[in-house]
PDB file of C-alpha atoms in Angstrom:
ATOM      1  CA  ARG A   1       4.054   3.047 -21.926  1.00 78.00           C
ATOM      2  CA  ALA A   2       0.634   4.407 -22.892  1.00 75.00           C
ATOM      3  CA  GLN A   3      -0.009   5.509 -19.306  1.00 77.00           C
ATOM      4  CA  TRP A   4       3.294   7.382 -19.136  1.00 83.00           C
ATOM      5  CA  ARG A   5       2.637   9.128 -22.448  1.00 84.00           C
ATOM      6  CA  SER A   6      -0.852  10.033 -21.312  1.00 82.00           C
ATOM      7  CA  THR A   7       0.033  11.396 -17.866  1.00 86.00           C
ATOM      8  CA  LEU A   8       3.177  13.208 -19.045  1.00 92.00           C
ATOM      9  CA  GLY A   9       1.488  14.559 -22.162  1.00 89.00           C
ATOM     10  CA  GLU A  10      -0.806  17.462 -23.000  1.00 88.00           C
ATOM     11  CA  ALA A  11      -3.547  16.403 -20.587  1.00 86.00           C
ATOM     12  CA  TYR A  12      -1.559  17.280 -17.463  1.00 90.00           C
ATOM     13  CA  CYS A  13       1.973  18.426 -18.335  1.00 94.00           C
ATOM     14  CA  SER A  14       1.414  20.823 -21.232  1.00 92.00           C
ATOM     15  CA  LYS A  15       3.078  23.656 -19.259  1.00 92.00           C
ATOM     16  CA  ILE A  16       6.474  21.958 -19.237  1.00 95.00           C
ATOM     17  CA  LEU A  17       6.491  19.911 -22.435  1.00 93.00           C
ATOM     18  CA  ASN A  18       8.578  22.470 -24.340  1.00 93.00           C
ATOM     19  CA  LYS A  19      10.709  23.574 -21.403  1.00 95.00           C
ATOM     20  CA  PRO A  20      14.378  22.464 -21.188  1.00 96.00           C
ATOM     21  CA  VAL A  21      14.821  19.944 -18.372  1.00 96.00           C
ATOM     22  CA  ASP A  22      17.406  22.122 -16.617  1.00 96.00           C
ATOM     23  CA  ARG A  23      14.849  24.942 -16.286  1.00 96.00           C
ATOM     24  CA  ILE A  24      11.994  22.935 -14.748  1.00 97.00           C
ATOM     25  CA  SER A  25      11.435  24.224 -11.218  1.00 96.00           C
ATOM     26  CA  THR A  26       9.422  23.359  -8.129  1.00 96.00           C
ATOM     27  CA  ASP A  27       6.850  25.976  -9.153  1.00 96.00           C
ATOM     28  CA  ASP A  28       6.453  24.235 -12.508  1.00 96.00           C
ATOM     29  CA  VAL A  29       5.800  20.896 -10.822  1.00 96.00           C
ATOM     30  CA  LEU A  30       3.351  22.474  -8.356  1.00 96.00           C
ATOM     31  CA  SER A  31       1.470  24.153 -11.202  1.00 95.00           C
ATOM     32  CA  ILE A  32       0.777  20.672 -12.563  1.00 95.00           C
ATOM     33  CA  LEU A  33      -0.043  18.956  -9.252  1.00 94.00           C
ATOM     34  CA  ASN A  34      -2.034  21.597  -7.363  1.00 92.00           C
ATOM     35  CA  PRO A  35      -5.118  21.570  -9.644  1.00 90.00           C
ATOM     36  CA  ILE A  36      -5.563  17.790  -9.292  1.00 88.00           C
ATOM     37  CA  TRP A  37      -3.995  17.024  -5.899  1.00 88.00           C
ATOM     38  CA  ASN A  38      -7.216  16.715  -3.882  1.00 81.00           C
ATOM     39  CA  GLU A  39      -9.667  15.382  -6.462  1.00 78.00           C
ATOM     40  CA  LYS A  40      -7.325  13.031  -8.357  1.00 79.00           C
ATOM     41  CA  ASN A  41      -4.728  12.271  -5.726  1.00 79.00           C
ATOM     42  CA  GLU A  42      -3.665   8.891  -7.080  1.00 77.00           C
ATOM     43  CA  THR A  43      -3.199  10.322 -10.579  1.00 83.00           C
ATOM     44  CA  ALA A  44      -1.329  13.327  -9.178  1.00 88.00           C
ATOM     45  CA  SER A  45       0.918  11.040  -7.146  1.00 86.00           C
ATOM     46  CA  ARG A  46       1.787   8.966 -10.206  1.00 86.00           C
ATOM     47  CA  ILE A  47       2.490  12.065 -12.298  1.00 92.00           C
ATOM     48  CA  ARG A  48       4.789  13.420  -9.593  1.00 93.00           C
ATOM     49  CA  GLY A  49       6.685  10.116  -9.436  1.00 92.00           C
ATOM     50  CA  ARG A  50       7.067   9.962 -13.203  1.00 93.00           C
ATOM     51  CA  ILE A  51       8.306  13.555 -13.440  1.00 96.00           C
ATOM     52  CA  GLU A  52      10.784  12.756 -10.668  1.00 95.00           C
ATOM     53  CA  ARG A  53      12.134   9.768 -12.575  1.00 94.00           C
ATOM     54  CA  VAL A  54      12.432  11.693 -15.838  1.00 96.00           C
ATOM     55  CA  LEU A  55      14.371  14.480 -14.103  1.00 96.00           C
ATOM     56  CA  ASP A  56      16.546  11.935 -12.253  1.00 96.00           C
ATOM     57  CA  TYR A  57      17.465  10.497 -15.641  1.00 96.00           C
ATOM     58  CA  ALA A  58      18.200  13.985 -16.980  1.00 97.00           C
ATOM     59  CA  LYS A  59      20.516  14.648 -14.027  1.00 96.00           C
ATOM     60  CA  ALA A  60      22.303  11.326 -14.504  1.00 96.00           C
ATOM     61  CA  ARG A  61      22.904  12.261 -18.157  1.00 96.00           C
ATOM     62  CA  GLY A  62      24.312  15.645 -17.112  1.00 97.00           C
ATOM     63  CA  TRP A  63      21.401  17.630 -18.543  1.00 97.00           C
ATOM     64  CA  ARG A  64      20.487  19.296 -15.229  1.00 96.00           C
ATOM     65  CA  GLU A  65      21.955  19.858 -11.773  1.00 95.00           C
ATOM     66  CA  GLY A  66      20.707  20.333  -8.217  1.00 94.00           C
ATOM     67  CA  GLU A  67      17.802  18.871  -6.276  1.00 94.00           C
ATOM     68  CA  ASN A  68      14.965  17.213  -8.131  1.00 96.00           C
ATOM     69  CA  PRO A  69      11.962  19.612  -8.005  1.00 96.00           C
ATOM     70  CA  ALA A  70       9.554  16.649  -8.035  1.00 96.00           C
ATOM     71  CA  LEU A  71      11.151  14.987  -4.982  1.00 94.00           C
ATOM     72  CA  TRP A  72       8.547  14.032  -2.358  1.00 91.00           C
ATOM     73  CA  ARG A  73      10.300  13.494   0.974  1.00 87.00           C
ATOM     74  CA  GLY A  74      11.891  16.613   2.358  1.00 91.00           C
ATOM     75  CA  HIS A  75      10.474  18.724  -0.474  1.00 94.00           C
ATOM     76  CA  LEU A  76       6.975  18.560  -2.017  1.00 93.00           C
ATOM     77  CA  LYS A  77       5.610  16.805   1.066  1.00 90.00           C
ATOM     78  CA  SER A  78       6.094  20.109   2.905  1.00 91.00           C
ATOM     79  CA  LEU A  79       4.392  22.148   0.178  1.00 93.00           C
ATOM     80  CA  LEU A  80       1.313  20.147  -0.809  1.00 90.00           C
ATOM     81  CA  PRO A  81      -1.741  19.868   1.480  1.00 85.00           C
ATOM     82  CA  ALA A  82      -2.329  16.704   3.474  1.00 72.00           C
ATOM     83  CA  ARG A  83      -4.805  14.301   1.968  1.00 62.00           C
ATOM     84  CA  GLN A  84      -8.310  14.851   3.294  1.00 53.00           C
ATOM     85  CA  LYS A  85      -9.624  11.519   2.151  1.00 49.00           C
ATOM     86  CA  LEU A  86      -7.624   8.415   1.331  1.00 47.00           C
ATOM     87  CA  GLN A  87      -9.307   5.874  -0.879  1.00 43.00           C
ATOM     88  CA  ARG A  88      -8.702   3.715  -3.892  1.00 46.00           C
ATOM     89  CA  GLY A  89     -11.643   2.822  -6.058  1.00 51.00           C
ATOM     90  CA  HIS A  90     -14.487   1.717  -3.786  1.00 55.00           C
ATOM     91  CA  HIS A  91     -12.333   0.766  -0.788  1.00 68.00           C
ATOM     92  CA  PRO A  92     -12.034   3.708   1.634  1.00 84.00           C
ATOM     93  CA  ALA A  93      -8.741   3.318   3.485  1.00 89.00           C
ATOM     94  CA  MET A  94      -7.557   4.410   6.888  1.00 92.00           C
ATOM     95  CA  PRO A  95      -4.814   7.068   6.568  1.00 92.00           C
ATOM     96  CA  TYR A  96      -1.554   5.324   7.391  1.00 91.00           C
ATOM     97  CA  GLU A  97      -0.817   7.813  10.178  1.00 93.00           C
ATOM     98  CA  LEU A  98      -3.787   6.359  12.107  1.00 94.00           C
ATOM     99  CA  VAL A  99      -2.966   2.683  11.591  1.00 95.00           C
ATOM    100  CA  PRO A 100      -0.471   2.270  14.494  1.00 95.00           C
ATOM    101  CA  VAL A 101      -3.008   3.484  17.075  1.00 95.00           C
ATOM    102  CA  PHE A 102      -5.706   1.274  15.580  1.00 96.00           C
ATOM    103  CA  TYR A 103      -3.334  -1.709  15.532  1.00 96.00           C
ATOM    104  CA  ALA A 104      -2.472  -1.178  19.209  1.00 96.00           C
ATOM    105  CA  GLU A 105      -6.177  -1.272  20.045  1.00 95.00           C
ATOM    106  CA  LEU A 106      -6.574  -4.466  17.994  1.00 96.00           C
ATOM    107  CA  CYS A 107      -3.845  -6.060  20.119  1.00 96.00           C
ATOM    108  CA  THR A 108      -6.103  -5.746  23.178  1.00 96.00           C
ATOM    109  CA  LYS A 109      -8.717  -7.994  21.544  1.00 94.00           C
ATOM    110  CA  GLN A 110      -8.473 -11.787  21.428  1.00 91.00           C
ATOM    111  CA  ALA A 111     -11.309 -12.447  18.980  1.00 94.00           C
ATOM    112  CA  MET A 112     -10.209 -14.492  15.982  1.00 95.00           C
ATOM    113  CA  ALA A 113     -11.383 -11.694  13.676  1.00 96.00           C
ATOM    114  CA  ALA A 114      -9.047  -9.254  15.448  1.00 97.00           C
ATOM    115  CA  LEU A 115      -6.115 -11.658  15.091  1.00 97.00           C
ATOM    116  CA  CYS A 116      -6.847 -12.153  11.404  1.00 97.00           C
ATOM    117  CA  LEU A 117      -7.135  -8.407  10.825  1.00 97.00           C
ATOM    118  CA  ARG A 118      -3.751  -7.903  12.484  1.00 97.00           C
ATOM    119  CA  LEU A 119      -2.175 -10.278   9.956  1.00 97.00           C
ATOM    120  CA  VAL A 120      -3.906  -8.439   7.104  1.00 97.00           C
ATOM    121  CA  ILE A 121      -2.404  -5.152   8.295  1.00 97.00           C
ATOM    122  CA  LEU A 122       1.066  -6.583   8.913  1.00 97.00           C
ATOM    123  CA  THR A 123       1.339  -8.331   5.551  1.00 97.00           C
ATOM    124  CA  ALA A 124      -0.804  -6.064   3.304  1.00 95.00           C
ATOM    125  CA  CYS A 125      -2.471  -9.220   1.992  1.00 95.00           C
ATOM    126  CA  ARG A 126      -5.994  -9.525   0.642  1.00 93.00           C
ATOM    127  CA  SER A 127      -8.573 -10.441   3.261  1.00 92.00           C
ATOM    128  CA  GLY A 128      -9.504 -13.688   1.505  1.00 91.00           C
ATOM    129  CA  GLU A 129      -5.870 -14.786   1.533  1.00 94.00           C
ATOM    130  CA  ALA A 130      -5.731 -14.378   5.314  1.00 95.00           C
ATOM    131  CA  LEU A 131      -9.144 -15.910   5.978  1.00 94.00           C
ATOM    132  CA  SER A 132      -8.258 -19.103   4.074  1.00 93.00           C
ATOM    133  CA  ALA A 133      -4.613 -19.295   5.157  1.00 95.00           C
ATOM    134  CA  THR A 134      -3.473 -22.757   6.268  1.00 96.00           C
ATOM    135  CA  TRP A 135      -0.605 -23.779   8.487  1.00 97.00           C
ATOM    136  CA  ASP A 136       1.189 -25.652   5.716  1.00 96.00           C
ATOM    137  CA  GLU A 137       1.605 -22.282   3.961  1.00 97.00           C
ATOM    138  CA  MET A 138       3.352 -20.833   7.021  1.00 97.00           C
ATOM    139  CA  ASP A 139       7.071 -21.483   7.414  1.00 97.00           C
ATOM    140  CA  LEU A 140       7.510 -19.983  10.864  1.00 97.00           C
ATOM    141  CA  ALA A 141      11.106 -21.189  11.170  1.00 97.00           C
ATOM    142  CA  ASN A 142      12.135 -19.180   8.106  1.00 97.00           C
ATOM    143  CA  ALA A 143       9.501 -16.463   8.597  1.00 97.00           C
ATOM    144  CA  VAL A 144       7.852 -16.820   5.189  1.00 97.00           C
ATOM    145  CA  TRP A 145       4.196 -17.215   4.264  1.00 97.00           C
ATOM    146  CA  THR A 146       3.853 -18.774   0.798  1.00 97.00           C
ATOM    147  CA  ILE A 147       0.425 -18.192  -0.718  1.00 95.00           C
ATOM    148  CA  PRO A 148      -0.147 -20.711  -3.521  1.00 93.00           C
ATOM    149  CA  ALA A 149      -0.972 -19.500  -7.016  1.00 89.00           C
ATOM    150  CA  GLU A 150      -4.537 -20.807  -6.899  1.00 89.00           C
ATOM    151  CA  ARG A 151      -5.303 -18.506  -3.965  1.00 88.00           C
ATOM    152  CA  THR A 152      -3.897 -15.289  -5.426  1.00 87.00           C
ATOM    153  CA  LYS A 153      -5.621 -12.815  -7.703  1.00 84.00           C
ATOM    154  CA  ALA A 154      -2.640 -12.740 -10.072  1.00 81.00           C
ATOM    155  CA  GLY A 155      -2.585 -16.549 -10.303  1.00 84.00           C
ATOM    156  CA  ARG A 156       1.044 -16.850  -9.205  1.00 87.00           C
ATOM    157  CA  ILE A 157       2.818 -17.801  -5.986  1.00 93.00           C
ATOM    158  CA  HIS A 158       3.221 -14.905  -3.572  1.00 95.00           C
ATOM    159  CA  ARG A 159       5.835 -15.141  -0.814  1.00 96.00           C
ATOM    160  CA  VAL A 160       5.279 -12.852   2.151  1.00 96.00           C
ATOM    161  CA  PRO A 161       8.118 -12.184   4.628  1.00 95.00           C
ATOM    162  CA  LEU A 162       6.810 -12.459   8.178  1.00 97.00           C
ATOM    163  CA  THR A 163       7.989  -9.684  10.474  1.00 96.00           C
ATOM    164  CA  ASP A 164       8.808 -10.256  14.132  1.00 97.00           C
ATOM    165  CA  GLU A 165       5.391  -8.861  15.026  1.00 97.00           C
ATOM    166  CA  ALA A 166       3.692 -11.284  12.627  1.00 97.00           C
ATOM    167  CA  LEU A 167       5.546 -14.179  14.278  1.00 97.00           C
ATOM    168  CA  VAL A 168       4.490 -12.949  17.729  1.00 96.00           C
ATOM    169  CA  LEU A 169       0.917 -13.171  16.449  1.00 97.00           C
ATOM    170  CA  LEU A 170       1.203 -16.538  14.697  1.00 97.00           C
ATOM    171  CA  GLN A 171       3.334 -18.647  17.034  1.00 97.00           C
ATOM    172  CA  PRO A 172       0.816 -18.828  19.914  1.00 96.00           C
ATOM    173  CA  LEU A 173      -1.924 -19.671  17.421  1.00 95.00           C
ATOM    174  CA  HIS A 174       0.222 -22.464  16.023  1.00 96.00           C
ATOM    175  CA  GLU A 175       0.888 -23.901  19.479  1.00 94.00           C
ATOM    176  CA  MET A 176      -2.840 -24.125  20.244  1.00 91.00           C
ATOM    177  CA  LYS A 177      -4.034 -24.926  16.710  1.00 89.00           C
ATOM    178  CA  ARG A 178      -7.252 -26.877  16.419  1.00 85.00           C
ATOM    179  CA  SER A 179      -7.459 -26.857  12.644  1.00 91.00           C
ATOM    180  CA  ASP A 180      -5.406 -26.790   9.467  1.00 94.00           C
ATOM    181  CA  LEU A 181      -6.732 -23.250   9.099  1.00 95.00           C
ATOM    182  CA  VAL A 182      -4.776 -20.451  10.741  1.00 96.00           C
ATOM    183  CA  PHE A 183      -8.013 -18.596  11.565  1.00 95.00           C
ATOM    184  CA  PRO A 184     -10.826 -21.148  11.916  1.00 93.00           C
ATOM    185  CA  GLY A 185     -14.404 -20.057  12.450  1.00 90.00           C
ATOM    186  CA  ASN A 186     -16.898 -21.514  14.896  1.00 86.00           C
ATOM    187  CA  LYS A 187     -16.490 -24.829  13.092  1.00 84.00           C
ATOM    188  CA  SER A 188     -12.820 -25.805  13.061  1.00 80.00           C
ATOM    189  CA  ASP A 189     -12.951 -26.992   9.449  1.00 82.00           C
ATOM    190  CA  ARG A 190     -14.447 -23.739   8.206  1.00 87.00           C
ATOM    191  CA  PRO A 191     -12.707 -20.338   7.957  1.00 88.00           C
ATOM    192  CA  LEU A 192     -13.982 -17.179   9.567  1.00 89.00           C
ATOM    193  CA  SER A 193     -16.841 -15.408   7.855  1.00 88.00           C
ATOM    194  CA  GLY A 194     -15.814 -13.045   5.092  1.00 84.00           C
ATOM    195  CA  MET A 195     -17.630 -10.271   6.967  1.00 90.00           C
ATOM    196  CA  SER A 196     -16.038 -10.937  10.363  1.00 93.00           C
ATOM    197  CA  MET A 197     -13.304  -8.317  10.112  1.00 94.00           C
ATOM    198  CA  ALA A 198     -15.622  -5.684   8.626  1.00 92.00           C
ATOM    199  CA  MET A 199     -18.119  -6.243  11.455  1.00 93.00           C
ATOM    200  CA  LEU A 200     -15.307  -5.923  13.993  1.00 95.00           C
ATOM    201  CA  MET A 201     -14.374  -2.541  12.527  1.00 93.00           C
ATOM    202  CA  ARG A 202     -18.018  -1.453  12.711  1.00 93.00           C
ATOM    203  CA  ARG A 203     -18.159  -2.386  16.386  1.00 94.00           C
ATOM    204  CA  MET A 204     -15.020  -0.305  16.883  1.00 94.00           C
ATOM    205  CA  LYS A 205     -16.826   2.649  15.234  1.00 92.00           C
ATOM    206  CA  LEU A 206     -14.541   2.490  12.203  1.00 91.00           C
ATOM    207  CA  GLY A 207     -16.950   1.020   9.692  1.00 86.00           C
ATOM    208  CA  HIS A 208     -16.344   3.927   7.312  1.00 90.00           C
ATOM    209  CA  TYR A 209     -12.995   2.303   6.486  1.00 92.00           C
ATOM    210  CA  THR A 210     -12.636  -1.051   4.748  1.00 92.00           C
ATOM    211  CA  VAL A 211     -10.453  -4.076   5.422  1.00 94.00           C
ATOM    212  CA  HIS A 212      -9.213  -4.064   1.821  1.00 92.00           C
ATOM    213  CA  GLY A 213      -8.265  -0.434   2.329  1.00 92.00           C
ATOM    214  CA  PHE A 214      -5.315  -1.383   4.524  1.00 95.00           C
ATOM    215  CA  ARG A 215      -3.526  -2.378   1.321  1.00 94.00           C
ATOM    216  CA  SER A 216      -3.911   1.210   0.161  1.00 92.00           C
ATOM    217  CA  SER A 217      -2.732   2.452   3.551  1.00 94.00           C
ATOM    218  CA  PHE A 218       0.391   0.324   3.158  1.00 95.00           C
ATOM    219  CA  ARG A 219       0.989   1.489  -0.406  1.00 93.00           C
ATOM    220  CA  ASP A 220       0.729   5.146   0.507  1.00 91.00           C
ATOM    221  CA  TRP A 221       2.998   4.689   3.526  1.00 92.00           C
ATOM    222  CA  ALA A 222       5.570   2.935   1.352  1.00 91.00           C
ATOM    223  CA  GLY A 223       5.421   5.725  -1.225  1.00 88.00           C
ATOM    224  CA  ASP A 224       5.409   8.651   1.199  1.00 87.00           C
ATOM    225  CA  GLU A 225       7.645   7.491   4.023  1.00 89.00           C
ATOM    226  CA  THR A 226      10.209   5.079   2.553  1.00 88.00           C
ATOM    227  CA  ASN A 227      12.782   5.140  -0.223  1.00 86.00           C
ATOM    228  CA  HIS A 228      11.852   1.744  -1.656  1.00 89.00           C
ATOM    229  CA  ALA A 229      11.311   1.589  -5.404  1.00 87.00           C
ATOM    230  CA  ARG A 230       7.733   1.655  -6.634  1.00 86.00           C
ATOM    231  CA  GLU A 231       8.195  -1.839  -8.074  1.00 88.00           C
ATOM    232  CA  VAL A 232       9.115  -3.190  -4.621  1.00 90.00           C
ATOM    233  CA  ALA A 233       6.004  -1.679  -3.035  1.00 91.00           C
ATOM    234  CA  GLU A 234       3.825  -3.057  -5.819  1.00 91.00           C
ATOM    235  CA  GLY A 235       5.476  -6.452  -5.445  1.00 92.00           C
ATOM    236  CA  ALA A 236       4.653  -6.460  -1.735  1.00 93.00           C
ATOM    237  CA  LEU A 237       1.000  -6.143  -2.754  1.00 93.00           C
ATOM    238  CA  ALA A 238       1.354  -8.985  -5.279  1.00 91.00           C
ATOM    239  CA  HIS A 239       0.603  -6.560  -8.104  1.00 87.00           C
ATOM    240  CA  VAL A 240       1.941  -7.565 -11.492  1.00 74.00           C
ATOM    241  CA  SER A 241       3.698  -4.558 -13.020  1.00 64.00           C
ATOM    242  CA  GLY A 242       4.815  -5.044 -16.589  1.00 56.00           C
TER     243      GLY A 242
END
């Protein structure tokens, strides 16, 4: 609640605070977003989403008509500049538009680190969750990976649906398994090194991106290219929202 009041208050939205909801236009929304779009992209993105939801509510109550001026797909996406740098905190992330090409190149490599990184990308999990994954967590028959509470940052069970591509990756590994670990290191009872995937990316000349950053890539793809609710995207990342 405090975040909504802050982002929709005087700090960013002073220009529209006293304007009737049926008179708020695309230009009004752009006047708020343009000054912060490049330097505070995550904040700008959240403000846009919150304005969109407020105006959706206003339309549902009959207080305004027509297209939502804060709509992203098919509207503001065509008017705002592309992101020059995609990062969250201290984890520079590969722009999601580049991930499919990178993933295809990963598929040509049989190193265990490459296989583990593929699962990280496909499931948007944390790298430590993939590195320490065990076969008893994987229900391949029902295509669900259940990460126990003690291995998650939020301290609660996280169930990850396994896509067809994830099953294509995991099934051969399961057939030839030599350990309880899905991705064993040189010693079968020990997981891969925590740096293995980062070093792989450095060898592929992509060390300026981080493994953790693929979670951000996923989140931005979900927000920009799909119609799923924000809560669903956050849930896929095992984020606890309210």
